[in-house]
Coordinates of C-alpha atoms and ligand atoms in Angstrom, one line a residue:
M1 CA 145.5 146.4 131.9
T2 CA 145.4 147.3 128.2
M3 CA 142.5 149.5 127.2
I4 CA 140.7 148.8 124.0
S5 CA 141.2 152.5 123.0
Q6 CA 145.0 152.0 123.1
I7 CA 145.1 149.3 120.5
S8 CA 141.9 149.6 118.5
N9 CA 142.9 152.0 115.8
R10 CA 146.2 150.3 115.1
A11 CA 147.5 147.3 113.1
Y12 CA 150.4 145.3 114.5
I13 CA 152.9 145.0 111.7
D14 CA 156.6 144.2 111.9
G15 CA 156.6 144.7 115.7
T16 CA 155.1 148.2 115.4
W17 CA 151.7 149.6 116.1
H18 CA 150.7 151.3 112.8
K19 CA 148.0 154.0 113.0
L20 CA 146.1 154.1 109.7
E21 CA 144.1 156.8 108.0
N22 CA 141.2 154.4 107.3
S23 CA 139.2 152.8 110.0
F24 CA 136.0 150.8 110.5
E25 CA 133.6 150.5 113.4
V26 CA 133.1 147.5 115.7
R27 CA 129.7 147.7 117.4
N28 CA 128.4 145.8 120.4
P29 CA 125.7 143.3 119.3
F30 CA 124.0 143.8 122.6
D31 CA 123.1 147.5 122.2
Q32 CA 124.7 148.6 119.0
S33 CA 127.0 151.0 120.9
L34 CA 130.4 151.8 119.4
V35 CA 133.1 149.6 120.8
A36 CA 136.0 151.0 118.8
N37 CA 137.2 152.3 115.5
V38 CA 139.6 149.8 114.1
A39 CA 142.5 150.3 111.7
D40 CA 141.4 149.2 108.2
C41 CA 144.3 147.5 106.4
G42 CA 144.6 147.1 102.7
A43 CA 147.0 145.8 100.1
Q44 CA 149.8 148.1 101.2
E45 CA 149.8 146.9 104.8
A46 CA 149.7 143.3 103.5
K47 CA 152.8 143.9 101.4
I48 CA 154.7 145.4 104.4
A49 CA 153.6 142.6 106.7
L50 CA 154.7 140.0 104.1
E51 CA 158.2 141.5 103.8
A52 CA 158.5 141.5 107.6
A53 CA 157.3 137.9 107.9
V54 CA 159.7 136.7 105.2
E55 CA 162.6 138.5 107.1
A56 CA 161.5 137.2 110.5
F57 CA 161.2 133.6 109.2
K58 CA 165.0 133.6 108.6
Y59 CA 165.7 133.9 112.3
W60 CA 162.6 132.5 113.9
K61 CA 162.9 129.1 112.2
N62 CA 166.5 128.8 113.4
K63 CA 165.7 129.4 117.0
T64 CA 165.7 126.2 118.9
G65 CA 162.4 124.8 119.9
F66 CA 163.3 125.6 123.5
E67 CA 163.8 129.3 122.7
R68 CA 160.5 129.5 120.8
A69 CA 158.8 127.7 123.7
A70 CA 160.2 130.2 126.2
V71 CA 158.4 133.1 124.5
M72 CA 155.3 131.1 124.0
H73 CA 155.1 130.2 127.7
R74 CA 155.4 133.8 128.7
W75 CA 152.6 134.7 126.2
A76 CA 150.4 131.9 127.6
Q77 CA 150.9 133.2 131.1
L78 CA 150.0 136.7 130.1
I79 CA 146.9 135.5 128.4
L80 CA 145.9 133.7 131.6
D81 CA 146.6 136.8 133.6
H82 CA 144.4 138.9 131.3
Q83 CA 141.5 136.5 131.0
E84 CA 139.1 139.0 132.5
E85 CA 140.0 141.7 129.9
L86 CA 140.1 139.2 127.0
G87 CA 136.7 137.8 128.0
R88 CA 135.2 141.2 128.2
T89 CA 136.7 142.2 124.8
M90 CA 135.1 139.1 123.2
T91 CA 131.8 139.9 124.9
L92 CA 131.8 143.5 123.7
E93 CA 132.6 142.7 120.1
M94 CA 130.6 139.6 119.5
G95 CA 128.1 139.2 122.3
K96 CA 129.1 135.9 124.0
P97 CA 128.3 135.6 127.7
I98 CA 131.3 136.8 129.6
V99 CA 131.7 133.5 131.5
E100 CA 132.2 131.8 128.1
G101 CA 134.6 134.5 127.0
R102 CA 136.8 134.0 130.1
G103 CA 136.7 130.3 129.6
E104 CA 137.8 130.8 126.0
A105 CA 140.7 133.0 127.2
V106 CA 141.8 130.1 129.5
Y107 CA 141.5 127.6 126.7
T108 CA 143.6 130.0 124.5
S109 CA 146.3 130.0 127.2
T110 CA 146.2 126.2 127.5
A111 CA 146.5 125.8 123.7
I112 CA 149.5 128.1 123.5
T113 CA 151.1 126.2 126.5
W114 CA 150.5 122.9 124.8
Y115 CA 152.2 124.0 121.6
A116 CA 155.0 125.6 123.6
E117 CA 155.7 122.2 125.0
A118 CA 155.3 120.6 121.6
A119 CA 158.0 123.0 120.2
T120 CA 160.5 121.2 122.4
R121 CA 159.5 117.8 121.1
I122 CA 159.7 118.3 117.3
A123 CA 162.2 115.6 116.3
G124 CA 163.2 113.8 113.2
E125 CA 163.9 110.1 112.7
F126 CA 166.8 107.9 111.8
V127 CA 165.7 106.2 108.5
P128 CA 167.1 102.7 107.8
S129 CA 169.2 102.2 104.7
R130 CA 169.7 99.1 102.5
F131 CA 173.3 100.2 102.0
P132 CA 175.9 99.7 104.8
N133 CA 177.7 102.9 103.9
K134 CA 174.7 105.2 104.0
R135 CA 173.1 107.0 106.9
A136 CA 169.7 108.7 106.4
F137 CA 167.5 111.0 108.5
S138 CA 164.2 112.8 108.3
R139 CA 164.3 116.4 109.5
P140 CA 161.1 118.4 110.2
E141 CA 161.3 122.0 109.1
A142 CA 158.9 124.9 109.3
V143 CA 156.7 125.3 106.2
G144 CA 157.4 129.1 106.0
V145 CA 155.3 132.2 106.1
V146 CA 151.7 131.4 107.1
Y147 CA 148.6 133.4 106.3
G148 CA 145.7 132.7 108.8
I149 CA 142.1 133.8 108.6
T150 CA 139.9 133.4 111.7
P151 CA 136.1 133.7 112.3
W152 CA 134.2 135.8 114.8
N153 CA 132.6 133.1 116.9
F154 CA 135.7 132.0 118.8
P155 CA 138.0 135.0 118.2
A156 CA 140.7 133.9 120.6
A157 CA 140.5 130.1 120.5
M158 CA 140.6 129.9 116.7
L159 CA 143.7 132.1 116.7
A160 CA 145.4 129.9 119.3
R161 CA 144.8 126.7 117.4
K162 CA 146.5 128.2 114.4
V163 CA 149.2 130.5 115.7
G164 CA 150.2 128.1 118.5
P165 CA 151.4 125.3 116.3
A166 CA 152.7 127.6 113.6
L167 CA 155.0 129.5 115.9
A168 CA 156.0 126.2 117.6
A169 CA 157.1 124.8 114.3
G170 CA 159.1 127.9 113.5
C171 CA 156.8 129.6 111.0
T172 CA 155.9 133.3 111.0
F173 CA 152.3 134.2 110.9
I174 CA 150.1 137.0 109.4
L175 CA 146.6 137.0 110.9
K176 CA 143.5 138.5 109.3
P177 CA 140.9 138.4 112.1
A178 CA 137.2 138.5 111.3
E179 CA 135.9 142.1 110.7
Q180 CA 133.4 141.6 113.7
T181 CA 136.2 140.7 116.1
P182 CA 139.5 142.3 115.4
L183 CA 140.0 143.6 119.0
T184 CA 140.6 140.2 120.6
A185 CA 143.3 139.5 118.0
L186 CA 144.9 142.9 118.6
Y187 CA 144.8 142.3 122.4
L188 CA 146.6 139.0 121.9
A189 CA 149.2 140.7 119.7
E190 CA 149.7 143.3 122.5
L191 CA 150.3 140.4 124.9
W192 CA 152.6 138.7 122.4
E193 CA 154.7 141.9 122.3
Q194 CA 154.8 142.1 126.1
A195 CA 155.9 138.5 126.2
G196 CA 159.0 139.5 124.2
G197 CA 157.7 138.2 120.9
L198 CA 160.1 139.1 118.1
K199 CA 159.0 141.5 115.4
G200 CA 157.5 140.2 112.2
V201 CA 156.9 136.7 113.8
F202 CA 153.2 137.3 114.6
Q203 CA 151.3 140.2 112.9
V204 CA 147.7 141.2 113.0
L205 CA 146.0 143.0 110.0
P206 CA 142.4 143.9 110.8
C207 CA 140.3 145.0 107.8
Q208 CA 136.7 145.5 106.9
D209 CA 136.9 144.0 103.5
P210 CA 139.1 140.8 103.5
V211 CA 139.7 140.8 99.7
Q212 CA 142.5 143.3 99.3
V213 CA 144.7 141.9 102.1
S214 CA 143.9 138.3 101.0
K215 CA 144.8 138.9 97.4
V216 CA 148.3 140.1 98.2
L217 CA 149.0 137.1 100.5
M218 CA 147.2 134.4 98.4
D219 CA 149.0 135.5 95.2
D220 CA 152.5 135.6 96.6
P221 CA 154.5 132.4 96.4
R222 CA 156.5 133.2 99.6
V223 CA 153.3 132.6 101.6
R224 CA 153.7 128.8 101.9
K225 CA 150.6 128.0 103.9
I226 CA 147.1 129.2 104.4
T227 CA 145.0 128.2 107.5
F228 CA 141.4 129.1 107.6
T229 CA 138.4 128.7 109.8
G230 CA 135.1 129.9 108.5
S231 CA 132.3 129.1 106.1
T232 CA 132.5 126.3 103.5
E233 CA 131.9 128.8 100.8
V234 CA 134.9 131.0 101.6
G235 CA 137.0 127.8 102.3
R236 CA 136.3 126.6 98.7
L237 CA 137.4 130.0 97.4
L238 CA 140.7 129.9 99.2
Y239 CA 141.3 126.3 98.2
G240 CA 141.0 127.4 94.6
Q241 CA 143.2 130.5 95.1
S242 CA 145.9 128.4 96.8
A243 CA 146.3 126.1 93.8
K244 CA 148.2 128.8 91.8
T245 CA 151.2 128.8 94.2
L246 CA 150.5 125.3 95.7
K247 CA 150.2 126.5 99.2
R248 CA 149.8 124.0 102.0
I249 CA 146.2 124.4 103.2
S250 CA 144.2 123.7 106.4
L251 CA 140.5 124.3 106.3
E252 CA 138.1 124.2 109.3
L253 CA 134.6 124.8 107.7
G254 CA 131.0 124.6 108.4
G255 CA 129.2 121.9 110.4
H256 CA 125.6 120.5 110.7
A257 CA 126.0 118.3 113.7
P258 CA 123.4 115.5 114.4
F259 CA 122.7 114.4 118.0
I260 CA 121.1 110.9 118.2
V261 CA 119.3 110.1 121.4
F262 CA 118.6 106.3 121.6
D263 CA 115.7 104.7 123.4
D264 CA 117.9 103.5 126.3
A265 CA 119.0 107.1 127.1
D266 CA 118.6 108.7 130.5
V267 CA 116.2 111.4 129.1
E268 CA 116.9 114.2 131.6
L269 CA 120.7 113.8 131.1
A270 CA 120.4 113.5 127.4
A271 CA 118.3 116.6 127.2
A272 CA 120.8 118.5 129.4
T273 CA 123.6 117.3 127.1
V274 CA 121.8 118.4 124.0
A275 CA 121.2 121.8 125.6
G276 CA 124.9 122.0 126.5
S277 CA 125.9 121.4 122.9
K278 CA 123.2 123.5 121.3
Y279 CA 122.8 126.8 123.2
R280 CA 126.5 127.6 124.1
N281 CA 127.5 130.8 122.3
A282 CA 123.9 131.2 121.2
G283 CA 124.3 128.2 118.9
Q284 CA 127.0 130.0 116.9
Q285 CA 129.5 127.2 116.9
C286 CA 130.6 125.0 114.0
V287 CA 130.2 121.9 116.3
A288 CA 126.8 122.9 117.7
T289 CA 124.1 120.4 117.5
N290 CA 122.0 121.3 114.5
R291 CA 119.6 118.3 114.2
V292 CA 118.3 116.2 117.1
Y293 CA 117.3 112.7 116.2
V294 CA 115.2 111.1 119.0
S295 CA 113.9 107.6 119.3
E296 CA 110.1 107.6 118.5
K297 CA 109.6 105.9 121.9
L298 CA 111.0 108.9 123.8
K299 CA 109.5 111.7 121.7
T300 CA 107.1 113.4 124.2
E301 CA 109.3 112.8 127.3
F302 CA 112.4 114.2 125.5
E303 CA 110.6 117.2 124.1
N304 CA 109.4 118.1 127.6
A305 CA 112.9 117.5 129.1
L306 CA 114.6 119.7 126.5
A307 CA 111.9 122.5 126.9
K308 CA 112.6 122.3 130.7
A309 CA 116.3 122.6 130.1
T310 CA 115.8 125.7 128.0
S311 CA 113.6 127.3 130.6
S312 CA 116.6 127.7 132.9
I313 CA 118.6 129.5 130.2
K314 CA 118.8 133.2 131.1
M315 CA 118.9 135.6 128.1
G316 CA 120.2 139.0 128.7
N317 CA 123.2 141.4 128.8
P318 CA 126.2 139.1 128.1
L319 CA 128.4 141.2 130.5
E320 CA 126.3 139.9 133.4
L321 CA 127.6 136.8 135.1
D322 CA 124.3 134.9 135.2
T323 CA 123.6 135.4 131.5
N324 CA 123.7 132.1 129.5
L325 CA 122.3 133.4 126.2
G326 CA 123.5 136.7 124.6
P327 CA 122.5 138.3 121.3
L328 CA 123.4 136.9 117.9
V329 CA 126.4 138.5 116.3
D330 CA 124.7 140.5 113.6
A331 CA 121.4 141.1 111.7
A332 CA 122.3 138.6 108.9
T333 CA 122.7 135.8 111.5
L334 CA 119.4 136.7 113.2
A335 CA 117.7 136.8 109.9
K336 CA 118.9 133.3 109.0
V337 CA 117.6 131.9 112.4
K338 CA 114.2 133.5 111.9
D339 CA 114.0 132.2 108.4
H340 CA 114.8 128.6 109.5
V341 CA 112.2 128.7 112.2
A342 CA 109.5 130.3 109.9
D343 CA 110.3 127.8 107.1
A344 CA 110.0 124.8 109.5
V345 CA 106.7 126.1 111.1
S346 CA 105.2 126.8 107.6
K347 CA 106.0 123.2 106.7
G348 CA 104.4 121.7 109.8
A349 CA 106.9 121.9 112.6
R350 CA 105.6 122.7 116.1
V351 CA 107.2 125.2 118.5
V352 CA 107.7 123.4 121.8
S353 CA 109.4 126.3 123.5
G354 CA 110.8 129.7 122.6
G355 CA 110.5 130.5 118.9
H356 CA 110.7 134.3 118.9
A357 CA 113.0 137.1 118.2
T358 CA 112.7 139.3 121.3
G359 CA 114.2 142.6 120.1
G360 CA 117.6 143.7 119.1
L361 CA 119.7 140.7 118.0
F362 CA 118.1 138.3 120.6
F363 CA 116.4 135.0 119.7
E364 CA 115.0 132.8 122.4
A365 CA 116.4 129.3 123.2
T366 CA 114.0 127.3 121.0
V367 CA 112.8 123.7 120.6
L368 CA 111.0 122.6 117.5
S369 CA 109.3 119.3 117.1
D370 CA 107.7 117.3 114.2
V371 CA 110.6 118.5 112.0
K372 CA 110.8 116.7 108.6
P373 CA 113.2 116.4 105.7
G374 CA 112.6 119.2 103.2
M375 CA 112.8 121.9 105.9
K376 CA 115.8 124.2 105.6
I377 CA 116.8 123.6 109.2
L378 CA 117.7 120.0 108.4
E379 CA 119.7 121.0 105.3
E380 CA 121.7 124.1 106.3
E381 CA 123.8 125.2 109.3
T382 CA 121.5 127.4 111.4
F383 CA 124.1 129.1 113.7
G384 CA 121.5 130.0 116.2
P385 CA 119.8 128.7 119.4
V386 CA 117.2 126.4 117.8
A387 CA 117.0 122.6 118.4
P388 CA 114.9 120.8 115.8
I389 CA 113.7 117.4 116.9
V390 CA 113.2 114.6 114.3
T391 CA 112.1 111.1 115.4
F392 CA 113.5 107.7 114.2
H393 CA 112.6 104.0 114.6
S394 CA 115.9 102.1 114.1
E395 CA 119.6 102.5 114.6
E396 CA 120.2 102.2 110.8
E397 CA 117.6 104.9 110.1
A398 CA 119.3 107.2 112.6
I399 CA 122.8 106.7 111.2
Q400 CA 121.5 107.1 107.6
A401 CA 119.7 110.4 108.5
A402 CA 122.7 111.7 110.4
N403 CA 125.1 111.0 107.6
N404 CA 122.8 112.4 105.0
T405 CA 124.6 115.8 104.6
E406 CA 127.5 117.3 102.8
Y407 CA 129.0 118.2 106.2
G408 CA 131.1 116.0 108.6
L409 CA 132.5 118.0 111.5
A410 CA 130.9 116.8 114.8
A411 CA 128.2 114.3 115.7
Y412 CA 126.8 113.3 119.1
I413 CA 125.0 110.2 120.5
W414 CA 123.4 109.4 123.8
T415 CA 123.2 105.7 124.8
K416 CA 124.1 103.5 127.7
D417 CA 124.7 100.5 125.4
L418 CA 128.5 100.2 124.9
G419 CA 128.1 98.0 121.8
R420 CA 125.8 100.5 120.2
A421 CA 128.1 103.4 121.2
W422 CA 131.0 101.9 119.3
R423 CA 129.0 100.7 116.3
V424 CA 127.4 104.1 115.8
A425 CA 130.5 106.1 116.5
E426 CA 132.3 104.1 113.9
A427 CA 129.5 104.4 111.3
L428 CA 129.1 108.2 111.6
E429 CA 131.0 110.1 108.8
Y430 CA 132.3 112.8 111.1
G431 CA 135.7 114.0 112.3
I432 CA 134.5 114.3 116.0
V433 CA 132.0 112.1 117.8
G434 CA 130.8 112.8 121.3
V435 CA 129.4 109.8 123.1
N436 CA 127.2 111.1 126.0
D437 CA 129.6 114.2 125.7
A438 CA 128.3 117.6 124.6
V439 CA 131.8 119.2 124.5
P440 CA 134.3 116.6 123.3
S441 CA 136.8 119.3 122.3
A442 CA 136.5 121.4 125.5
M443 CA 139.9 122.2 127.0
A444 CA 141.5 119.7 124.7
P445 CA 144.1 121.3 122.5
Q446 CA 145.8 117.9 122.4
A447 CA 142.9 116.3 120.6
P448 CA 142.4 116.2 116.8
F449 CA 139.8 118.7 115.6
G450 CA 138.5 118.9 112.1
G451 CA 135.9 117.6 109.7
M452 CA 135.3 115.1 106.9
K453 CA 133.5 115.8 103.6
N454 CA 132.8 119.6 103.1
S455 CA 133.6 120.4 106.7
G456 CA 137.3 120.8 106.0
V457 CA 140.7 119.6 105.1
G458 CA 143.3 118.5 107.7
R459 CA 143.1 118.6 111.5
E460 CA 144.0 121.1 114.1
G461 CA 145.0 120.1 117.7
G462 CA 147.7 117.9 119.0
M463 CA 150.6 116.7 116.9
W464 CA 148.2 116.6 113.9
G465 CA 147.9 120.3 114.2
L466 CA 151.7 120.7 114.4
D467 CA 152.4 118.5 111.4
A468 CA 150.3 120.9 109.3
F469 CA 153.1 123.5 109.7
L470 CA 156.0 121.2 109.1
E471 CA 157.7 119.9 106.0
V472 CA 159.8 116.8 106.2
K473 CA 163.3 117.0 104.7
Y474 CA 165.0 113.7 103.9
I475 CA 168.8 113.8 104.3
S476 CA 170.9 110.8 103.0
M477 CA 174.6 110.7 103.4
V478 CA 177.2 108.3 102.0
L479 CA 180.0 107.7 104.5
P480 CA 183.5 108.5 103.3
Ligands
LIG501 P1 133.1 133.5 106.8 O1 133.6 132.4 106.0 O2 132.2 134.5 106.2 O3 134.2 134.4 107.5 C1 135.3 133.8 108.1 C2 136.5 134.6 107.9 O4 136.8 134.6 106.5 C3 136.5 136.1 108.3 O5 137.7 136.5 108.8 C4 136.2 136.8 107.0 O6 136.7 138.1 107.0 C5 137.0 135.9 106.0 N1 136.6 136.1 104.6 C6 135.3 136.2 104.1 N2 135.4 136.3 102.8 C7 136.7 136.2 102.4 C8 137.4 136.2 101.2 N3 136.7 136.4 100.0 N4 138.7 136.1 101.2 C9 139.4 136.0 102.3 N5 138.8 135.9 103.6 C10 137.4 136.1 103.6 O7 132.4 132.7 108.0 P2 131.6 133.4 109.2 O8 130.2 133.4 108.9 O9 132.2 134.6 109.7 O10 131.9 132.3 110.4 C11 131.0 131.2 110.6 C12 131.4 130.0 109.8 O11 132.7 129.5 110.3 C13 130.4 128.9 110.0 O12 130.2 128.2 108.8 C14 131.1 127.9 111.0 O13 130.7 126.6 111.0 C15 132.5 128.1 110.6 N6 133.4 127.7 111.7 C16 134.1 126.5 111.6 C17 134.9 126.1 112.6 C18 135.7 124.8 112.5 O14 136.6 124.6 113.3 N7 135.4 123.9 111.6 C19 135.0 126.9 113.8 C20 134.3 128.0 113.9 C21 133.5 128.4 112.8

């Protein structure tokens, strides 16, 4: 078992664990205790990593898909074997309940396995020719050196969805994990090394301030692709920066998911489904329900059912197995949640259950009703355990309200009417729609994941996620 203290103060560059003079602290959101001092990389480390990634690309891209798959399969197995430690590391650095952390480790392994298998299936096509003496082919080739930036809310899963397809395609990968959660990424690098991962193929550069590392990699034309998950604001910045060297870009950005509960819904089940989507990871998910639209006819019944569902959520130490709701990741996240609730209440919303910060970084699982347009909670991503209920009278009104946002990542509906399910799923301007399903992307690395509008560019998951790391070369040959 790897101890956090063994890897924490090192960066993984060119197959070596570099101890740096500068470090920064990672603190446990549960009690603010020090988890570790972590190596703080800057421009110099980024330059070394870039040279290593460029060198490694020369041989990694020329390995067969079967050879790349073999290393990745070993890595996936090690991740599965270390799910307990990985789950614990995630819990310590960002506060998610350990049961969710372990589940994320299993997902991570599954995603790496899926892309290991995909590595053996990358194939070109025979392209028809109008000329009898010509033969033509398309040949997929790795894009090149990739720079990846991941967020803190799913520190292992977000890494897997990027690194998995990139390595399968034959790219080399430099990762800058979020400053709140570098340890999970370092742990995964340690397992990569144990799996026999070649030097320079996958590197991890933790840093407190992302700008210095990013500048080196965003400015250099040899980095051919940037893949990012995080806020829309930073995504826009990177989109702009990538224009200079025309990097390929994938962006998974913010969400503001609506959940529409129609009047034919089974209210208890619908409330349980909303709770499942809303309170996981304390609501700190890009796909978390952020607005609940409930048919006017079900208003009171649904409010009571959702309040009942929240009453069984146990808030506490996220290392304990029966905890469902841990602390929020940091003070800024808590402040935003408090602000959204206070703003809504000051404009006429009613607290049905919860509603309070209870000390430290904890905020209760909350249900708000009588929520109206003009309240911040209906306009911005809350990223906390608060479900605001808005009522509607017709299907058209619900669709219009759900689509009335700059975001378009995930949306949910609850209905027993199959015609309505299709109609509404097709009308929603979202990349992912869950019909009676709180977690459409759970354990599904094979499914497309991504957003419309300001929620992103491109898709992760499945062969869509692999294509994002491939160029297509067209080869045409005249026969002698
Ligand atoms: P964030 O954008 O502040 O940070 C994400 C990452 O970007 C971190 O690694 C951070 O260090 C880095 N970063 C910040 N400023 C940067 C800069 N100037 N240059 C380079 N890198 C920079 O986001 P956050 O608040 O940490 O994460 C939450 C956001 O991520 C939410 O908006 C959430 O919806 C989104 N998210 C989206 C998905 C998805 O798949 N669409 C998944 C998870 C989270």
